[in-house]
mmCIF file of C-alpha atoms in Angstrom:
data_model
loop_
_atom_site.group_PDB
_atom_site.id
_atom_site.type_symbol
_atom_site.label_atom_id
_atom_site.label_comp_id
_atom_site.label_asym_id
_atom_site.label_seq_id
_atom_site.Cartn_x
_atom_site.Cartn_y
_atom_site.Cartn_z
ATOM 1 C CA UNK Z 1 -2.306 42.198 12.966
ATOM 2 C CA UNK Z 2 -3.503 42.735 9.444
ATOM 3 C CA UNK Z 3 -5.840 45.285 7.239
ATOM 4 C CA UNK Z 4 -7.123 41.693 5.735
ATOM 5 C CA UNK Z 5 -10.443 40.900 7.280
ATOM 6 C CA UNK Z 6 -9.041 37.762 9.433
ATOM 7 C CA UNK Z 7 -8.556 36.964 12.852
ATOM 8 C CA UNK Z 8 -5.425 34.755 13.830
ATOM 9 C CA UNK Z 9 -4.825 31.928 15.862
ATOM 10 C CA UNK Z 10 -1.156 30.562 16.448
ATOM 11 C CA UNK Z 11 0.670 27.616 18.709
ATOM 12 C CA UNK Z 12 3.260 24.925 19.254
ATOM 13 C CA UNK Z 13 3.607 22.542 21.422
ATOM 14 C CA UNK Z 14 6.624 19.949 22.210
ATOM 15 C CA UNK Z 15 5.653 16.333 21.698
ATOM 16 C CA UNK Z 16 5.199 13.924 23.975
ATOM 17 C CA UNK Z 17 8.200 11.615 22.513
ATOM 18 C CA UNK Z 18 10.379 14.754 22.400
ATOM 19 C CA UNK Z 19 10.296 15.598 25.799
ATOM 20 C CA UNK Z 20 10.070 12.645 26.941
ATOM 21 C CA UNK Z 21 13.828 11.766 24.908
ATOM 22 C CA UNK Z 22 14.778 15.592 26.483
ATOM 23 C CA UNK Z 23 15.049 17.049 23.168
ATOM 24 C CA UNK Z 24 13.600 20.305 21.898
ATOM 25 C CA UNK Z 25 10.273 21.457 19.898
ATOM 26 C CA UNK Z 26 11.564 21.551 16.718
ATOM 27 C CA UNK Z 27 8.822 23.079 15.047
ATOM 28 C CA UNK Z 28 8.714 26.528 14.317
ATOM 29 C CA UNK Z 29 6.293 29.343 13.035
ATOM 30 C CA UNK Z 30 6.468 32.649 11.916
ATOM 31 C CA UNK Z 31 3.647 35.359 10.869
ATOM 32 C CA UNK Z 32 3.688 38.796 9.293
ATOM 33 C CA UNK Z 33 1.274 41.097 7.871
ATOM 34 C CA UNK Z 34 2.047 44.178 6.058
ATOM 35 C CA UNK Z 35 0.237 46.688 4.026
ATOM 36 C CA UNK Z 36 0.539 44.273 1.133
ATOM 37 C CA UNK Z 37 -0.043 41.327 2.595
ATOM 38 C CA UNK Z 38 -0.255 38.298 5.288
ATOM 39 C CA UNK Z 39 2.612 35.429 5.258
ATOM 40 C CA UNK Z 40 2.446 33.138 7.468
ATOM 41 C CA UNK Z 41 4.233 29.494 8.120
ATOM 42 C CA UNK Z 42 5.183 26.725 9.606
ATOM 43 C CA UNK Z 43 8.195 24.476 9.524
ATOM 44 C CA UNK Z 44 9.056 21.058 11.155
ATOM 45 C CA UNK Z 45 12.954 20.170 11.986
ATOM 46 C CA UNK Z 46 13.954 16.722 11.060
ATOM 47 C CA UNK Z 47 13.616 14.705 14.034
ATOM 48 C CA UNK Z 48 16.662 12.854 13.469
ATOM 49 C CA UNK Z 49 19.059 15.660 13.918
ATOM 50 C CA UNK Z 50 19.888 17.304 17.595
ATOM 51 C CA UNK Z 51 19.352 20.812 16.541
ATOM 52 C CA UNK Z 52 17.047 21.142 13.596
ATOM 53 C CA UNK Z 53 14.486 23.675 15.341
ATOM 54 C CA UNK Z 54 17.503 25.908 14.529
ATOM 55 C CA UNK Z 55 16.948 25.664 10.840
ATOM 56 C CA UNK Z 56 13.095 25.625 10.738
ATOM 57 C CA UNK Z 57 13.259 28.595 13.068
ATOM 58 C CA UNK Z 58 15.523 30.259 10.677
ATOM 59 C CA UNK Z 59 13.665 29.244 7.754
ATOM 60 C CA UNK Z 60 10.148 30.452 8.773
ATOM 61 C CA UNK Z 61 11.433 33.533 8.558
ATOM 62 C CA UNK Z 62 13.257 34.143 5.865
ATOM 63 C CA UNK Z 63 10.534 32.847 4.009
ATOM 64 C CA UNK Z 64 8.342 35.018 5.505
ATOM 65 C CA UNK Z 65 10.796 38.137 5.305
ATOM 66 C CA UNK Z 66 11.407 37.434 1.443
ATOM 67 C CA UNK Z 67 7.757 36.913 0.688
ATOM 68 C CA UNK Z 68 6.821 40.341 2.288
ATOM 69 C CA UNK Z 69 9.377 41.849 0.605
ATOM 70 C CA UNK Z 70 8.448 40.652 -2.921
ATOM 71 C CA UNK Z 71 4.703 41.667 -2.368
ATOM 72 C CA UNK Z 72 6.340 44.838 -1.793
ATOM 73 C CA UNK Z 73 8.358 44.676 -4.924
ATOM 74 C CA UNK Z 74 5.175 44.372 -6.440
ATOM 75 C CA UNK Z 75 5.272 40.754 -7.680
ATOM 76 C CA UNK Z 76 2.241 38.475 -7.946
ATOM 77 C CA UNK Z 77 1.475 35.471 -5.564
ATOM 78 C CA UNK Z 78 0.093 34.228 -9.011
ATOM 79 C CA UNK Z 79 3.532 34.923 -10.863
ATOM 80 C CA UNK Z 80 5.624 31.977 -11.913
ATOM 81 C CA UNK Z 81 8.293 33.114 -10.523
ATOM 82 C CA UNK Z 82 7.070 33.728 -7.055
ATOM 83 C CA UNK Z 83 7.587 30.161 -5.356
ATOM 84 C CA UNK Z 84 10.761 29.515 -7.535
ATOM 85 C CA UNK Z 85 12.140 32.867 -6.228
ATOM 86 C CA UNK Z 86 10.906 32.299 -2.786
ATOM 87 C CA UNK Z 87 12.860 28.820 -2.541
ATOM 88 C CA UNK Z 88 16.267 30.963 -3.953
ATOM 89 C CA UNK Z 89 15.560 33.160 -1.117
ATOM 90 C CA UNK Z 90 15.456 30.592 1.498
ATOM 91 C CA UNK Z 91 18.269 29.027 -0.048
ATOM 92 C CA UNK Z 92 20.462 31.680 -0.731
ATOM 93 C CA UNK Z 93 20.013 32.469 3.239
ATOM 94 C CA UNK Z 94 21.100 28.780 4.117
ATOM 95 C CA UNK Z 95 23.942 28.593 1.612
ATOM 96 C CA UNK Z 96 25.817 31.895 3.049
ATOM 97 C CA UNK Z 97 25.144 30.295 6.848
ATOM 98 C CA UNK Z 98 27.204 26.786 5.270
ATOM 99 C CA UNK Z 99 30.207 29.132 4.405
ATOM 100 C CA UNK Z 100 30.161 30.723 7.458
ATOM 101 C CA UNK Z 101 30.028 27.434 9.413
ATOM 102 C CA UNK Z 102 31.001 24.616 7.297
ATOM 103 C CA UNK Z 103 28.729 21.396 5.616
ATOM 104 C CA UNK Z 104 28.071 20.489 9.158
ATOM 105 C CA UNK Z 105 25.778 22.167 10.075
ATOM 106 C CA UNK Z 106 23.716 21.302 6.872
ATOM 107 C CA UNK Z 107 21.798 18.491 8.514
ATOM 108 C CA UNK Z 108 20.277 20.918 10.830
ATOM 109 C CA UNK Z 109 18.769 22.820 7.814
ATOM 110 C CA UNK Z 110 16.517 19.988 7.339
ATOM 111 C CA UNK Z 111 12.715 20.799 7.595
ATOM 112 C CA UNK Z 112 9.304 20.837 6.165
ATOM 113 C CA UNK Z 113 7.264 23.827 5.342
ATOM 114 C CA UNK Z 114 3.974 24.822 5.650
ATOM 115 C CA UNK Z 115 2.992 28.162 4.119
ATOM 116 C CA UNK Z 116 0.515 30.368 3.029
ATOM 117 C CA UNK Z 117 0.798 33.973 0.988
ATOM 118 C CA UNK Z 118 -2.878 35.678 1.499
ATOM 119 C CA UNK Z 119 -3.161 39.017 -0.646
ATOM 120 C CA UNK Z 120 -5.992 41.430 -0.928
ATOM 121 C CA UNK Z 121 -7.037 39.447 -4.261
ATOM 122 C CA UNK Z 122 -5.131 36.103 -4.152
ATOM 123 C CA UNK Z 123 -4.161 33.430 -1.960
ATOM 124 C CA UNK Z 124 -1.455 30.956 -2.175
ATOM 125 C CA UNK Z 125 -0.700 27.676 -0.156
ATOM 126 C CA UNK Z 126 2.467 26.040 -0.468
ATOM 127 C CA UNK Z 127 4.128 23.382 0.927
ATOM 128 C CA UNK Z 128 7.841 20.650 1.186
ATOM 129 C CA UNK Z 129 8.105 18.279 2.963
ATOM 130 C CA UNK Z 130 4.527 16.670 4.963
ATOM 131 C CA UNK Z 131 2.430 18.495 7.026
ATOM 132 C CA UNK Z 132 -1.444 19.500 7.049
ATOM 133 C CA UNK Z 133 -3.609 22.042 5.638
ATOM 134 C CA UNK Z 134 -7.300 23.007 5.380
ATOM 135 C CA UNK Z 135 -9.596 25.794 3.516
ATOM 136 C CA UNK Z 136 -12.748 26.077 4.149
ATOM 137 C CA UNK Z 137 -13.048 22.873 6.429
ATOM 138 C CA UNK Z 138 -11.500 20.381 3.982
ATOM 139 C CA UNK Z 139 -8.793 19.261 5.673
ATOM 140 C CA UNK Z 140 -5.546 17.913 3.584
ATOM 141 C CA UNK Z 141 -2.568 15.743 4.866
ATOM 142 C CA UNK Z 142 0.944 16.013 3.081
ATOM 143 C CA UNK Z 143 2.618 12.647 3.494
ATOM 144 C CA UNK Z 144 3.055 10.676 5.265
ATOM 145 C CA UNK Z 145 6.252 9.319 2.812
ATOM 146 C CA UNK Z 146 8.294 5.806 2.471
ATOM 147 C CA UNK Z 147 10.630 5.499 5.603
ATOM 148 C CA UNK Z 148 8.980 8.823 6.652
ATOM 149 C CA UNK Z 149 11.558 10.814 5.245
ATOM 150 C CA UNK Z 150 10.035 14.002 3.694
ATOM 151 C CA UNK Z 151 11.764 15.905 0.813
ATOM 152 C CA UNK Z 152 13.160 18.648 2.472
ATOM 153 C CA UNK Z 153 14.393 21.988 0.245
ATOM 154 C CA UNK Z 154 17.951 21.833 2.187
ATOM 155 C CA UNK Z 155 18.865 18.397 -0.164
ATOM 156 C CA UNK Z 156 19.827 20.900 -3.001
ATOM 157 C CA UNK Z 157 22.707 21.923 -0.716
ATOM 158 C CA UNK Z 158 23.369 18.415 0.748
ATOM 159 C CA UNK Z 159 22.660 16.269 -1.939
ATOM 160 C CA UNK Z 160 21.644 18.365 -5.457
ATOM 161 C CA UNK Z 161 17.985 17.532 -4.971
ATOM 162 C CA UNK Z 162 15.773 19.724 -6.665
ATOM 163 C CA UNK Z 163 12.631 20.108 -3.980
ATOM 164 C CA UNK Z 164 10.381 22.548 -4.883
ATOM 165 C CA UNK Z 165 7.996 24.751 -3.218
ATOM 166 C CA UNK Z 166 4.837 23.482 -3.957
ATOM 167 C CA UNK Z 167 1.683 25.028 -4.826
ATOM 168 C CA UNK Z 168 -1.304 23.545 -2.829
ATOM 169 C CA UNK Z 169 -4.117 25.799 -3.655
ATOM 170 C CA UNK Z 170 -4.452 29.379 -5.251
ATOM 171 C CA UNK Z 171 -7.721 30.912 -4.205
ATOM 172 C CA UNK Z 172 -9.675 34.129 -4.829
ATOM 173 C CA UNK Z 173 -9.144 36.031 -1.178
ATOM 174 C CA UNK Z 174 -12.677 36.682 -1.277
ATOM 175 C CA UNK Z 175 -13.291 33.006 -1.139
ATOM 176 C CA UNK Z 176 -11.684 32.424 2.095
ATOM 177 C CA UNK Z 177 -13.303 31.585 5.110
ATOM 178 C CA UNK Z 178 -10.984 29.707 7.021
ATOM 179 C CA UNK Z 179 -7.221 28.396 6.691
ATOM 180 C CA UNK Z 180 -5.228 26.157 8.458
ATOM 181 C CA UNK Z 181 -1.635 25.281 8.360
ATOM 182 C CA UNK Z 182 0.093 22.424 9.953
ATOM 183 C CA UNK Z 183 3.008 20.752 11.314
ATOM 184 C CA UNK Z 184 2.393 16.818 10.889
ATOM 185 C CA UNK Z 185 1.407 16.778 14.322
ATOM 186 C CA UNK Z 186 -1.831 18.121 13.529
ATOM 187 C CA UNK Z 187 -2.404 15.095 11.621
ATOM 188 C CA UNK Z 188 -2.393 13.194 15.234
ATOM 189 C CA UNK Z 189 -4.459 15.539 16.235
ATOM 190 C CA UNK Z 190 -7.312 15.615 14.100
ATOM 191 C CA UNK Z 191 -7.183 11.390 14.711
ATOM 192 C CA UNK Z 192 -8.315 12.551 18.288
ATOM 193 C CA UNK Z 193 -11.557 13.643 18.061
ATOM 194 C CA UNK Z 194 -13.072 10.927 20.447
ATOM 195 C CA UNK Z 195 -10.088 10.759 22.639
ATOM 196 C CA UNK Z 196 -10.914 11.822 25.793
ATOM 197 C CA UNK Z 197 -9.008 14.933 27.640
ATOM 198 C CA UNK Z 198 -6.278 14.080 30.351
ATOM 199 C CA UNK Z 199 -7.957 14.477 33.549
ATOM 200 C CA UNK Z 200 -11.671 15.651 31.745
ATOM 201 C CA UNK Z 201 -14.303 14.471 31.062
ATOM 202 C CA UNK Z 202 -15.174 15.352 27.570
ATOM 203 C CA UNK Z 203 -13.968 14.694 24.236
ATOM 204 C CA UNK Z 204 -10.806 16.577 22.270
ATOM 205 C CA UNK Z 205 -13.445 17.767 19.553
ATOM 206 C CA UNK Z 206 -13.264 17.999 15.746
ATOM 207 C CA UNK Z 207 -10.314 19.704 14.328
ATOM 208 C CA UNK Z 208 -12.518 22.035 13.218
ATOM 209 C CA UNK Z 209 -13.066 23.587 16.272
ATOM 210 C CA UNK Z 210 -9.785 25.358 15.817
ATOM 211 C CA UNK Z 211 -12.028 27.595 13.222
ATOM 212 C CA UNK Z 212 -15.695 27.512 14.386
ATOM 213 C CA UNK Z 213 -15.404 27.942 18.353
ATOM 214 C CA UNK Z 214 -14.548 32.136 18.960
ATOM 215 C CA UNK Z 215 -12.380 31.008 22.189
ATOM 216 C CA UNK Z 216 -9.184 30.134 20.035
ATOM 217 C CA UNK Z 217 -9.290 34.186 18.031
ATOM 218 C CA UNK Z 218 -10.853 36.033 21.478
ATOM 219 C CA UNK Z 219 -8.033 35.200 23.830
ATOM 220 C CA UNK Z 220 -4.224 34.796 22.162
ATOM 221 C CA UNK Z 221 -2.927 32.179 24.670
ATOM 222 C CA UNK Z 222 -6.126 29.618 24.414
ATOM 223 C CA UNK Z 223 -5.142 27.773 21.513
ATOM 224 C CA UNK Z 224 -1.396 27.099 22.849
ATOM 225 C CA UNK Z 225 -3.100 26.390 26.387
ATOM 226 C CA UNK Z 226 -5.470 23.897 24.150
ATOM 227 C CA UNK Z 227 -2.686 22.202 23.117
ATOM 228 C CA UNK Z 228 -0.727 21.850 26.388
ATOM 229 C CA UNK Z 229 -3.761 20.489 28.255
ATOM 230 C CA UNK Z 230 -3.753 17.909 25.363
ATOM 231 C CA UNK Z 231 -0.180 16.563 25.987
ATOM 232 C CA UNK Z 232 -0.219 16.845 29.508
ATOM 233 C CA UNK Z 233 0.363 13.731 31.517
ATOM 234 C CA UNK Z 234 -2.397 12.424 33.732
ATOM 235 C CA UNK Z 235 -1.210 11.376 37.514
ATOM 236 C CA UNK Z 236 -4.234 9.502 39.341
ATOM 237 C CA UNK Z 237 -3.719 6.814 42.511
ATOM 238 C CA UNK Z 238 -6.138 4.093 42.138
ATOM 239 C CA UNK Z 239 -6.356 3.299 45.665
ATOM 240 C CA UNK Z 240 -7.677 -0.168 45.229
ATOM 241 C CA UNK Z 241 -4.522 -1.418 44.026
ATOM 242 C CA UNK Z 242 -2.327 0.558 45.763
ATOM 243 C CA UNK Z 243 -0.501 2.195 42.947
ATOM 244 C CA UNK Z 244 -0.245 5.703 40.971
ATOM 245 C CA UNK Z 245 -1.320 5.594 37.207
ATOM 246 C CA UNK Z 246 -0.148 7.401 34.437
ATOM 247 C CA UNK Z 247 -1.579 8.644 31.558
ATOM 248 C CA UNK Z 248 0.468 10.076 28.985
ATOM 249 C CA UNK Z 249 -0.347 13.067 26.591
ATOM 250 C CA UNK Z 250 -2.470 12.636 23.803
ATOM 251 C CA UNK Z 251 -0.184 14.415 21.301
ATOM 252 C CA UNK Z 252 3.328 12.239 20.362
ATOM 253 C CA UNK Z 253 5.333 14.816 17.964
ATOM 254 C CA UNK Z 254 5.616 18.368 17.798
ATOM 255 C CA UNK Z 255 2.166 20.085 17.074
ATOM 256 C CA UNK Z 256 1.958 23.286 15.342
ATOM 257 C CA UNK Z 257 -0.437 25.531 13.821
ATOM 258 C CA UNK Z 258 -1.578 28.963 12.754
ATOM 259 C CA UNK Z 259 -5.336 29.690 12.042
ATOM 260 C CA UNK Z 260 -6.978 32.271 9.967
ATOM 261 C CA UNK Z 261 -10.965 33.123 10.102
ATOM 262 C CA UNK Z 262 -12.758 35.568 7.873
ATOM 263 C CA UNK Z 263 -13.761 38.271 10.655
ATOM 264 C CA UNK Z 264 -17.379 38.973 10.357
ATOM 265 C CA UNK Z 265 -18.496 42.457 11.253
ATOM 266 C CA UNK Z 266 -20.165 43.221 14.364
ATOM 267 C CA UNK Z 267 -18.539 39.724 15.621
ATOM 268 C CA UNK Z 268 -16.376 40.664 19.005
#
C-alpha cells in the first residue's frame, strides 16, 4: 500500500449495544498512501444521533484527502499550519454540505478523530474527541470526558466552539516501530485481556498482539475476523437445567482500528 517500510492492519466492528438497539457501526476509517506519504484515520459518530456514521465516514476522508494533498503541496507535518489547515479543510467540507442541506443535518457531523500523518522523515498523531492510541507499545487513552461527551470539531458550526486538532506525538519516522489508532472501543478491548473467547477456550490476549503476532499483517481479513469472533454471541444448552444460555459479545461499542508495523526485511 505504501513505499514506507510498514505493513497495515485495518477493522471495525459494530458493538454489541448497537446492534443489539438495531442501529448502525458508526465508526469509520479511512487509509491512503501516496508517494509522499501515509494518512490514515479513524472517526467515531456520536452515539446519540441516528445517522452519525454518515459524518465520520465523510470526515475520514476528507481528512485524509486534504492531508495527502498538502504533503503534495509540499507542506510539513511539522508546520504550524498543518493541523490548523487540516481542521479548515474538514470544516470547510462540512460547512458547504449545511448549505446544501440545512442546520439539520449538523448533529450528524458529530464525531471523534483518530489520526495519524507518517512521512518519510516525520510522523504526526492527532486527535478530537476520545479514542486510543499507541507507539511503540505504550498504549494511550483519550477521554473518557464528564457526561461522556467528547469535544467534537463540528461544535464550531453548531455552537462556535473552537476544537482543535490536536497534536499527540511528533516522531522521527525512523523511530517507529509500531502505531495504533483507535476508536474508544479499543479501550474495552485492551480491558479484555483475561476475558475468555465466546465459545474458546483461551484468553483474548494483550492488545499488543494486534502488533507482535504476523497473523493480523499476513492475511487482510484476520484482524476484522478477530474482532467479530470477539462480539459474537455464545448459544450453549445446559442440559441439566433444561434451558439455552447466552453469552453475549465481549465488545459493547463500536471497535475500530488501523495498525502499522515497521516491515523487517526478509520477514514474509
Amino acid at each position: 500500500m505504501s513505499a514506507l517500510p510498514f505493513d497495515i492492519a485495518a477493522a471495525s466492528v459494530q458493538g454489541r449495544e448497537h446492534a443489539r438497539a438495531g442501529r448502525n457501526n458508526q465508526d469509520a476509517l479511512c487509509i491512503r498512501a501516496s508517494e509522499h506519504g501515509l494518512v490514515a484515520v479513524v472517526a467515531d459518530g456520536c452515539g446519540s444521533q441516528p445517522c452519525s456514521e454518515l459524518g465520520a465516514q465523510l470526515g475520514v476522508r476528507r481528512l485524509v484527502q486534504a492531508a495527502q494533498q498538502r504533503l503534495a503541496e509540499g507542506e510539513r507535518v511539522d508546520a504550524a499550519s498543518f493541523l490548523p489547515g487540516l481542521r479548515e479543510d474538514l470544516l470547510c467540507l462540512l460547512g458547504e454540505l449545511r448549505g446544501e442541506l440545512g442546520r439539520d443535518v449538523l448533529a450528524d457531523f458529530l464525531f471523534t478523530v483518530v489520526g495519524v500523518v507518517v512521512t518519510p522523515s516525520k510522523t504526526l498523531i492527532f486527535s478530537a474527541g476520545d479514542g486510543v492510541w499507541a507507539l511503540n507499545g505504550e498504549v494511550h487513552p483519550l477521554g473518557p470526558f464528564p457526561g461522556n461527551a467528547p469535544p467534537y470539531v463540528a461544535y464550531a458550526l453548531m455552537r462556535g466552539d473552537e476544537v482543535p486538532l490536536a497534536t499527540q506525538a511528533l516522531v522521527p519516522t525512523e523511530d517507529v516501530h509500531a502505531l495504533l489508532l483507535g476508536t474508544d472501543g479499543v479501550a474495552d478491548l485492551a480491558r479484555l485481556a483475561s476475558a475468555r473467547v465466546p465459545d474458546k477456550d483461551e484468553p483474548v490476549g494483550p492488545l499488543s498482539q494486534l502488533w507482535t503476532e504476523d497473523r493480523y499483517f499476513a492475511n487482510p481479513d484476520a484482524l476484522r475476523r478477530r474482532l467479530a469472533l470477539l462480539n459474537r454471541e455464545s448459544v450453549r444448552a445446559d442440559f441439566d437445567a433444561r434451558r439455552v444460555v447466552r453469552t453475549p459479545g465481549l465488545l459493547p461499542d463500536d471497535t475500530t482500528v488501523v495498525v502499522l508495523r515497521r516491515r523487517i526485511v526478509g520477514r514474509a
